[in-house]
N, C-alpha and C. Protein backbone atom coordinates (compact mmCIF):
# COMPACT_ATOMS: atom_id res chain seq x y z
N MET A 1 104.50 90.55 112.61
CA MET A 1 104.07 90.62 111.25
C MET A 1 102.62 91.10 111.15
N ALA A 2 101.84 90.73 112.12
CA ALA A 2 100.45 91.17 112.12
C ALA A 2 100.36 92.69 112.25
N LEU A 3 101.23 93.27 113.07
CA LEU A 3 101.22 94.73 113.22
C LEU A 3 101.61 95.43 111.93
N ALA A 4 102.58 94.86 111.21
CA ALA A 4 102.98 95.46 109.93
C ALA A 4 101.82 95.41 108.94
N LYS A 5 101.12 94.29 108.89
CA LYS A 5 99.97 94.18 107.99
C LYS A 5 98.90 95.21 108.34
N GLN A 6 98.72 95.44 109.62
CA GLN A 6 97.67 96.35 110.08
C GLN A 6 98.05 97.82 109.94
N HIS A 7 99.32 98.16 110.22
CA HIS A 7 99.68 99.58 110.33
C HIS A 7 100.61 100.12 109.25
N SER A 8 101.31 99.27 108.54
CA SER A 8 102.31 99.74 107.59
C SER A 8 101.66 100.36 106.35
N THR A 9 102.29 101.42 105.86
CA THR A 9 101.81 102.05 104.63
C THR A 9 102.76 101.79 103.47
N CYS A 10 103.83 101.04 103.71
CA CYS A 10 104.77 100.75 102.62
C CYS A 10 104.38 99.44 101.93
N PRO A 11 104.88 99.19 100.74
CA PRO A 11 104.51 97.99 100.00
C PRO A 11 104.76 96.68 100.74
N SER A 12 105.81 96.61 101.56
CA SER A 12 106.10 95.36 102.28
C SER A 12 105.09 95.09 103.39
N GLY A 13 104.31 96.08 103.77
CA GLY A 13 103.32 95.89 104.82
C GLY A 13 102.29 94.83 104.48
N LYS A 14 101.95 94.71 103.23
CA LYS A 14 100.96 93.72 102.80
C LYS A 14 101.42 92.29 103.06
N SER A 15 102.75 92.09 103.08
CA SER A 15 103.30 90.76 103.34
C SER A 15 103.80 90.65 104.78
N GLY A 16 103.32 91.52 105.65
CA GLY A 16 103.72 91.49 107.04
C GLY A 16 105.07 92.13 107.28
N GLY A 17 105.54 92.92 106.33
CA GLY A 17 106.80 93.62 106.48
C GLY A 17 108.01 92.82 106.05
N THR A 18 107.79 91.60 105.60
CA THR A 18 108.90 90.73 105.20
C THR A 18 109.59 91.29 103.96
N LEU A 19 110.91 91.42 104.04
CA LEU A 19 111.69 91.96 102.92
C LEU A 19 112.49 90.89 102.19
N GLY A 20 112.53 89.69 102.73
CA GLY A 20 113.29 88.63 102.09
C GLY A 20 114.78 88.82 102.34
N VAL A 21 115.57 88.21 101.47
CA VAL A 21 117.03 88.26 101.60
C VAL A 21 117.57 89.46 100.83
N PHE A 22 118.48 90.19 101.45
CA PHE A 22 119.14 91.29 100.77
C PHE A 22 120.56 91.42 101.29
N ARG A 23 121.40 92.05 100.50
CA ARG A 23 122.81 92.22 100.85
C ARG A 23 123.07 93.63 101.36
N ARG A 24 124.21 93.76 102.03
CA ARG A 24 124.65 95.06 102.50
C ARG A 24 124.69 96.02 101.32
N GLY A 25 124.15 97.22 101.51
CA GLY A 25 124.16 98.23 100.47
C GLY A 25 122.92 98.27 99.60
N GLN A 26 122.00 97.32 99.78
CA GLN A 26 120.80 97.29 98.95
C GLN A 26 119.66 98.12 99.53
N MET A 27 119.75 98.46 100.81
CA MET A 27 118.72 99.26 101.47
C MET A 27 119.24 100.67 101.70
N VAL A 28 118.35 101.58 102.07
CA VAL A 28 118.78 102.95 102.36
C VAL A 28 119.73 102.91 103.56
N PRO A 29 120.70 103.85 103.62
CA PRO A 29 121.76 103.78 104.63
C PRO A 29 121.34 103.58 106.09
N PRO A 30 120.35 104.30 106.64
CA PRO A 30 120.01 104.07 108.05
C PRO A 30 119.50 102.64 108.32
N PHE A 31 118.73 102.13 107.38
CA PHE A 31 118.18 100.78 107.50
C PHE A 31 119.31 99.77 107.40
N ASP A 32 120.14 99.94 106.41
CA ASP A 32 121.28 99.05 106.17
C ASP A 32 122.20 99.01 107.40
N LYS A 33 122.49 100.18 107.94
CA LYS A 33 123.38 100.27 109.10
C LYS A 33 122.80 99.49 110.28
N ALA A 34 121.51 99.63 110.54
CA ALA A 34 120.87 98.94 111.66
C ALA A 34 120.87 97.43 111.46
N VAL A 35 120.56 96.97 110.28
CA VAL A 35 120.48 95.53 110.02
C VAL A 35 121.84 94.86 110.11
N PHE A 36 122.87 95.50 109.59
CA PHE A 36 124.18 94.86 109.51
C PHE A 36 125.13 95.23 110.64
N ASP A 37 124.66 95.98 111.62
CA ASP A 37 125.48 96.29 112.79
C ASP A 37 125.67 94.99 113.60
N LYS A 38 126.91 94.62 113.84
CA LYS A 38 127.22 93.37 114.54
C LYS A 38 126.66 93.34 115.97
N HIS A 39 126.35 94.50 116.54
CA HIS A 39 125.81 94.56 117.89
C HIS A 39 124.32 94.27 117.95
N ASN A 40 123.64 94.36 116.82
CA ASN A 40 122.22 94.04 116.74
C ASN A 40 122.09 92.56 116.39
N GLU A 41 121.55 91.79 117.31
CA GLU A 41 121.54 90.34 117.17
C GLU A 41 120.29 89.81 116.48
N VAL A 42 120.42 88.63 115.92
CA VAL A 42 119.28 87.91 115.34
C VAL A 42 118.27 87.68 116.47
N GLY A 43 117.00 87.88 116.17
CA GLY A 43 115.94 87.70 117.15
C GLY A 43 115.69 88.92 118.01
N GLN A 44 116.32 90.02 117.67
CA GLN A 44 116.19 91.27 118.42
C GLN A 44 115.38 92.27 117.61
N CYS A 45 114.52 93.02 118.28
CA CYS A 45 113.80 94.10 117.62
C CYS A 45 114.67 95.35 117.65
N ILE A 46 114.87 95.96 116.51
CA ILE A 46 115.70 97.14 116.38
C ILE A 46 114.81 98.31 115.97
N GLY A 47 115.03 99.44 116.60
CA GLY A 47 114.31 100.62 116.18
C GLY A 47 113.63 101.31 117.32
N PRO A 48 112.93 102.36 116.98
CA PRO A 48 112.56 102.77 115.63
C PRO A 48 113.73 103.38 114.86
N ILE A 49 113.76 103.11 113.57
CA ILE A 49 114.76 103.63 112.64
C ILE A 49 114.02 104.51 111.64
N GLN A 50 114.50 105.74 111.45
CA GLN A 50 113.86 106.63 110.48
C GLN A 50 114.64 106.62 109.17
N THR A 51 113.90 106.46 108.08
CA THR A 51 114.47 106.58 106.73
C THR A 51 113.58 107.54 105.94
N ASN A 52 113.93 107.78 104.70
CA ASN A 52 113.10 108.63 103.85
C ASN A 52 111.75 107.97 103.54
N PHE A 53 111.59 106.69 103.89
CA PHE A 53 110.32 105.99 103.68
C PHE A 53 109.44 106.02 104.92
N GLY A 54 109.96 106.55 106.03
CA GLY A 54 109.20 106.60 107.27
C GLY A 54 109.96 105.96 108.42
N TRP A 55 109.21 105.51 109.41
CA TRP A 55 109.77 104.88 110.61
C TRP A 55 109.63 103.37 110.51
N HIS A 56 110.63 102.66 111.04
CA HIS A 56 110.66 101.20 110.92
C HIS A 56 111.04 100.54 112.24
N LEU A 57 110.41 99.42 112.52
CA LEU A 57 110.87 98.49 113.54
C LEU A 57 111.39 97.29 112.76
N ILE A 58 112.58 96.85 113.07
CA ILE A 58 113.23 95.80 112.28
C ILE A 58 113.41 94.57 113.16
N TRP A 59 112.99 93.43 112.64
CA TRP A 59 113.18 92.14 113.30
C TRP A 59 114.07 91.30 112.38
N ILE A 60 115.25 90.96 112.88
CA ILE A 60 116.18 90.16 112.09
C ILE A 60 115.95 88.68 112.38
N GLU A 61 115.50 87.94 111.37
CA GLU A 61 115.25 86.51 111.53
C GLU A 61 116.51 85.69 111.29
N ASP A 62 117.34 86.14 110.37
CA ASP A 62 118.58 85.42 110.03
C ASP A 62 119.52 86.42 109.40
N ARG A 63 120.82 86.20 109.60
CA ARG A 63 121.79 87.12 109.02
C ARG A 63 123.12 86.40 108.88
N GLN A 64 123.78 86.67 107.77
CA GLN A 64 125.13 86.17 107.55
C GLN A 64 126.02 87.37 107.29
N LEU A 65 126.89 87.66 108.24
CA LEU A 65 127.81 88.80 108.10
C LEU A 65 129.09 88.33 107.47
N VAL A 66 129.49 88.99 106.40
CA VAL A 66 130.73 88.66 105.71
C VAL A 66 131.61 89.90 105.75
N ASP A 67 132.80 89.75 106.28
CA ASP A 67 133.74 90.90 106.35
C ASP A 67 134.58 90.98 105.12
C-alpha cells in the first residue's frame, strides 16, 4: 500500500490503492478477469495487468467467488 501511495497516479493511489468491495463486471475487463480468475489466489500479487487506466499490481485480500 505504501508503494501505491508513493507511485500511483490514479485516484485510488491516495488510499494506498485500496478499491474496497466490488462485484464481477464492475471493473474494466482485464482487471476483472485477473481478480476473479480462480487460479489467482487470495494473498497473491497479480500482475502487472494493463488496462486503459495504466499498469496495475493487484493484491487480493479477500474474495468470494459465486458461480
